[in-house]
Amino acid sequence: MKNKNKIKKVAVIGCGFIGYSWGTVFARNGIDTYMYNRKSPTLDNVKDRIREALEFLASEGMIPQNGVQEALSRVHTTDSLQEAVKDADYIQECLWEDLPLKQDIFKKLTDLTPPHVPIGSSCSGLKISDIAADVTNHPERCIVAHPTNPPHLIPFMEISGDKASREIKDQVFDFMESIGQKPIQCKEVYGYVLNRIQLSLIQEALYLVKEDVCSVEAVERALTDGLGLRWAFTGPYGVEELNSANLKDGLEKYKDYMIEFFTKEQHKVTDYDEAFIEKCVSGFAPVMGSKTHEEYTLWRDQMVARTRMLKENK
Ligand SMILES: NC(=O)c1ccc[n+]([C@@H]2O[C@H](COP(=O)([O-])OP(=O)(O)OC[C@H]3O[C@@H](n4cnc5c(N)ncnc54)[C@H](O)[C@@H]3O)[C@@H](O)[C@H]2O)c1
């Protein structure tokens, strides 16, 4: 990959939740997209899932109506790894979050492709140094390219790899930006940036319900009627800027309050059992109301698409 305009073919390895969505991103951007999975209903259905995602984008005005068929014609499916990666300019790996599985596929992918082809893993927490530990054919092109689910709607993503070459990380960064994603780069830490923040929040959400401080519904509303409304526009530093005269004042003013909470009041949930899972599931039921899982997904996707259009002033 010499520059972003040279990406003509991408191979997506794994056609599940993240794979089909990445396939949608690449195909809608005019790239020949080869979807690989082992033989399974997931592989058989992936083109239909991509069609539905493209139709959804068209219905929300995010791509032109006549762009659906055009994009779909670029999607190819295969259960042959060789066919998927042949002449690929970039590879996006999307298999299960399992270290031995990812190690094995990265070894195969690097052995099958020339040294200039970058390979990004969608992994959610693992470090690429561990995934590429056994790679001998130019491991410096192996990186984390972690999306936010679903990447065809939510553009934020993370690029990381302490042993990866600067050139490769910058090339993938430019490529992703050129197709509408919003990448950042970060050092190799477990969970990168987004999941570290998200997991801290989930930790507290579990704690509040476990200790019967409030209901599952109340936790959801604290986010959806509260914090979430501003978080699409201002992150935690922006919130501190606006909660005081400015960020400096905010960090000084709330320091004791925050440190007190972090050191004395914040407790960790270190385990939970089936009864607790059941408590969460029954507590969540009123939030979804009569919506099925599919209806809830569609509603979430519509709201996210419209917020994104608002942010992009469309
Ligand atoms: N789901 C999310 O919210 C999310 C968000 C960001 C990143 N991720 C990461 O993306 C990756 C994929 O997650 P997902 O949610 O799409 O998983 P998934 O279970 O939906 O899909 C994984 C796919 O890999 C295929 N697969 C597994 N082993 C295989 C093998 N040996 N050969 C060929 N195909 C094989 C499965 O058949 C399946 O289609 C994971 O690393 C995950 O952590 C997930």
JSON list of N, CA, C and O in Angstrom, two decimals, residues 178-197:
[
{"chain": "A", "resi": 178, "resn": "SER", "atom": "N", "xyz": [-9.61, 8.43, 4.74]},
{"chain": "A", "resi": 178, "resn": "SER", "atom": "CA", "xyz": [-10.08, 8.70, 3.37]},
{"chain": "A", "resi": 178, "resn": "SER", "atom": "C", "xyz": [-11.40, 8.01, 3.07]},
{"chain": "A", "resi": 178, "resn": "SER", "atom": "O", "xyz": [-12.10, 8.39, 2.14]},
{"chain": "A", "resi": 179, "resn": "ILE", "atom": "N", "xyz": [-11.76, 6.96, 3.86]},
{"chain": "A", "resi": 179, "resn": "ILE", "atom": "CA", "xyz": [-13.05, 6.29, 3.63]},
{"chain": "A", "resi": 179, "resn": "ILE", "atom": "C", "xyz": [-14.07, 6.64, 4.72]},
{"chain": "A", "resi": 179, "resn": "ILE", "atom": "O", "xyz": [-15.04, 5.92, 4.93]},
{"chain": "A", "resi": 180, "resn": "GLY", "atom": "N", "xyz": [-13.80, 7.72, 5.45]},
{"chain": "A", "resi": 180, "resn": "GLY", "atom": "CA", "xyz": [-14.81, 8.25, 6.36]},
{"chain": "A", "resi": 180, "resn": "GLY", "atom": "C", "xyz": [-14.74, 7.76, 7.80]},
{"chain": "A", "resi": 180, "resn": "GLY", "atom": "O", "xyz": [-15.56, 8.15, 8.62]},
{"chain": "A", "resi": 181, "resn": "GLN", "atom": "N", "xyz": [-13.76, 6.89, 8.13]},
{"chain": "A", "resi": 181, "resn": "GLN", "atom": "CA", "xyz": [-13.62, 6.47, 9.52]},
{"chain": "A", "resi": 181, "resn": "GLN", "atom": "C", "xyz": [-12.87, 7.57, 10.29]},
{"chain": "A", "resi": 181, "resn": "GLN", "atom": "O", "xyz": [-12.26, 8.46, 9.68]},
{"chain": "A", "resi": 182, "resn": "LYS", "atom": "N", "xyz": [-12.92, 7.52, 11.59]},
{"chain": "A", "resi": 182, "resn": "LYS", "atom": "CA", "xyz": [-12.26, 8.57, 12.40]},
{"chain": "A", "resi": 182, "resn": "LYS", "atom": "C", "xyz": [-11.26, 7.90, 13.34]},
{"chain": "A", "resi": 182, "resn": "LYS", "atom": "O", "xyz": [-11.57, 7.64, 14.50]},
{"chain": "A", "resi": 183, "resn": "PRO", "atom": "N", "xyz": [-10.06, 7.63, 12.81]},
{"chain": "A", "resi": 183, "resn": "PRO", "atom": "CA", "xyz": [-9.08, 6.89, 13.62]},
{"chain": "A", "resi": 183, "resn": "PRO", "atom": "C", "xyz": [-8.30, 7.76, 14.59]},
{"chain": "A", "resi": 183, "resn": "PRO", "atom": "O", "xyz": [-8.16, 8.97, 14.38]},
{"chain": "A", "resi": 184, "resn": "ILE", "atom": "N", "xyz": [-7.83, 7.11, 15.64]},
{"chain": "A", "resi": 184, "resn": "ILE", "atom": "CA", "xyz": [-6.80, 7.70, 16.50]},
{"chain": "A", "resi": 184, "resn": "ILE", "atom": "C", "xyz": [-5.66, 6.67, 16.57]},
{"chain": "A", "resi": 184, "resn": "ILE", "atom": "O", "xyz": [-5.85, 5.50, 16.21]},
{"chain": "A", "resi": 185, "resn": "GLN", "atom": "N", "xyz": [-4.50, 7.10, 17.05]},
{"chain": "A", "resi": 185, "resn": "GLN", "atom": "CA", "xyz": [-3.43, 6.15, 17.31]},
{"chain": "A", "resi": 185, "resn": "GLN", "atom": "C", "xyz": [-3.15, 6.15, 18.81]},
{"chain": "A", "resi": 185, "resn": "GLN", "atom": "O", "xyz": [-3.23, 7.19, 19.46]},
{"chain": "A", "resi": 186, "resn": "CYS", "atom": "N", "xyz": [-2.82, 4.98, 19.33]},
{"chain": "A", "resi": 186, "resn": "CYS", "atom": "CA", "xyz": [-2.49, 4.92, 20.77]},
{"chain": "A", "resi": 186, "resn": "CYS", "atom": "C", "xyz": [-1.46, 3.82, 21.00]},
{"chain": "A", "resi": 186, "resn": "CYS", "atom": "O", "xyz": [-1.25, 2.96, 20.15]},
{"chain": "A", "resi": 187, "resn": "LYS", "atom": "N", "xyz": [-0.83, 3.87, 22.18]},
{"chain": "A", "resi": 187, "resn": "LYS", "atom": "CA", "xyz": [0.14, 2.84, 22.55]},
{"chain": "A", "resi": 187, "resn": "LYS", "atom": "C", "xyz": [-0.59, 1.53, 22.83]},
{"chain": "A", "resi": 187, "resn": "LYS", "atom": "O", "xyz": [-1.79, 1.51, 23.05]},
{"chain": "A", "resi": 188, "resn": "GLU", "atom": "N", "xyz": [0.20, 0.46, 22.87]},
{"chain": "A", "resi": 188, "resn": "GLU", "atom": "CA", "xyz": [-0.38, -0.84, 23.13]},
{"chain": "A", "resi": 188, "resn": "GLU", "atom": "C", "xyz": [-0.71, -1.02, 24.60]},
{"chain": "A", "resi": 188, "resn": "GLU", "atom": "O", "xyz": [0.19, -1.23, 25.42]},
{"chain": "A", "resi": 189, "resn": "VAL", "atom": "N", "xyz": [-1.98, -0.89, 24.94]},
{"chain": "A", "resi": 189, "resn": "VAL", "atom": "CA", "xyz": [-2.43, -1.25, 26.29]},
{"chain": "A", "resi": 189, "resn": "VAL", "atom": "C", "xyz": [-3.66, -2.12, 26.10]},
{"chain": "A", "resi": 189, "resn": "VAL", "atom": "O", "xyz": [-4.38, -1.97, 25.11]},
{"chain": "A", "resi": 190, "resn": "TYR", "atom": "N", "xyz": [-3.90, -3.01, 27.05]},
{"chain": "A", "resi": 190, "resn": "TYR", "atom": "CA", "xyz": [-5.06, -3.88, 26.93]},
{"chain": "A", "resi": 190, "resn": "TYR", "atom": "C", "xyz": [-6.33, -3.03, 26.86]},
{"chain": "A", "resi": 190, "resn": "TYR", "atom": "O", "xyz": [-6.56, -2.18, 27.70]},
{"chain": "A", "resi": 191, "resn": "GLY", "atom": "N", "xyz": [-7.15, -3.27, 25.83]},
{"chain": "A", "resi": 191, "resn": "GLY", "atom": "CA", "xyz": [-8.43, -2.54, 25.69]},
{"chain": "A", "resi": 191, "resn": "GLY", "atom": "C", "xyz": [-8.31, -1.19, 25.00]},
{"chain": "A", "resi": 191, "resn": "GLY", "atom": "O", "xyz": [-9.31, -0.52, 24.78]},
{"chain": "A", "resi": 192, "resn": "TYR", "atom": "N", "xyz": [-7.05, -0.77, 24.71]},
{"chain": "A", "resi": 192, "resn": "TYR", "atom": "CA", "xyz": [-6.82, 0.51, 24.00]},
{"chain": "A", "resi": 192, "resn": "TYR", "atom": "C", "xyz": [-7.51, 1.67, 24.74]},
{"chain": "A", "resi": 192, "resn": "TYR", "atom": "O", "xyz": [-7.46, 1.71, 25.96]},
{"chain": "A", "resi": 193, "resn": "VAL", "atom": "N", "xyz": [-8.18, 2.56, 24.01]},
{"chain": "A", "resi": 193, "resn": "VAL", "atom": "CA", "xyz": [-8.76, 3.74, 24.67]},
{"chain": "A", "resi": 193, "resn": "VAL", "atom": "C", "xyz": [-10.26, 3.54, 24.91]},
{"chain": "A", "resi": 193, "resn": "VAL", "atom": "O", "xyz": [-10.75, 3.61, 26.04]},
{"chain": "A", "resi": 194, "resn": "LEU", "atom": "N", "xyz": [-10.99, 3.25, 23.83]},
{"chain": "A", "resi": 194, "resn": "LEU", "atom": "CA", "xyz": [-12.45, 3.19, 23.94]},
{"chain": "A", "resi": 194, "resn": "LEU", "atom": "C", "xyz": [-12.91, 2.13, 24.94]},
{"chain": "A", "resi": 194, "resn": "LEU", "atom": "O", "xyz": [-13.75, 2.39, 25.80]},
{"chain": "A", "resi": 195, "resn": "ASN", "atom": "N", "xyz": [-12.35, 0.93, 24.84]},
{"chain": "A", "resi": 195, "resn": "ASN", "atom": "CA", "xyz": [-12.83, -0.12, 25.73]},
{"chain": "A", "resi": 195, "resn": "ASN", "atom": "C", "xyz": [-12.38, 0.08, 27.18]},
{"chain": "A", "resi": 195, "resn": "ASN", "atom": "O", "xyz": [-13.06, -0.36, 28.10]},
{"chain": "A", "resi": 196, "resn": "ARG", "atom": "N", "xyz": [-11.26, 0.75, 27.39]},
{"chain": "A", "resi": 196, "resn": "ARG", "atom": "CA", "xyz": [-10.87, 1.06, 28.77]},
{"chain": "A", "resi": 196, "resn": "ARG", "atom": "C", "xyz": [-11.91, 2.00, 29.39]},
{"chain": "A", "resi": 196, "resn": "ARG", "atom": "O", "xyz": [-12.32, 1.83, 30.54]},
{"chain": "A", "resi": 197, "resn": "ILE", "atom": "N", "xyz": [-12.34, 2.99, 28.60]},
{"chain": "A", "resi": 197, "resn": "ILE", "atom": "CA", "xyz": [-13.36, 3.92, 29.11]},
{"chain": "A", "resi": 197, "resn": "ILE", "atom": "C", "xyz": [-14.68, 3.18, 29.29]},
{"chain": "A", "resi": 197, "resn": "ILE", "atom": "O", "xyz": [-15.33, 3.28, 30.33]}
]
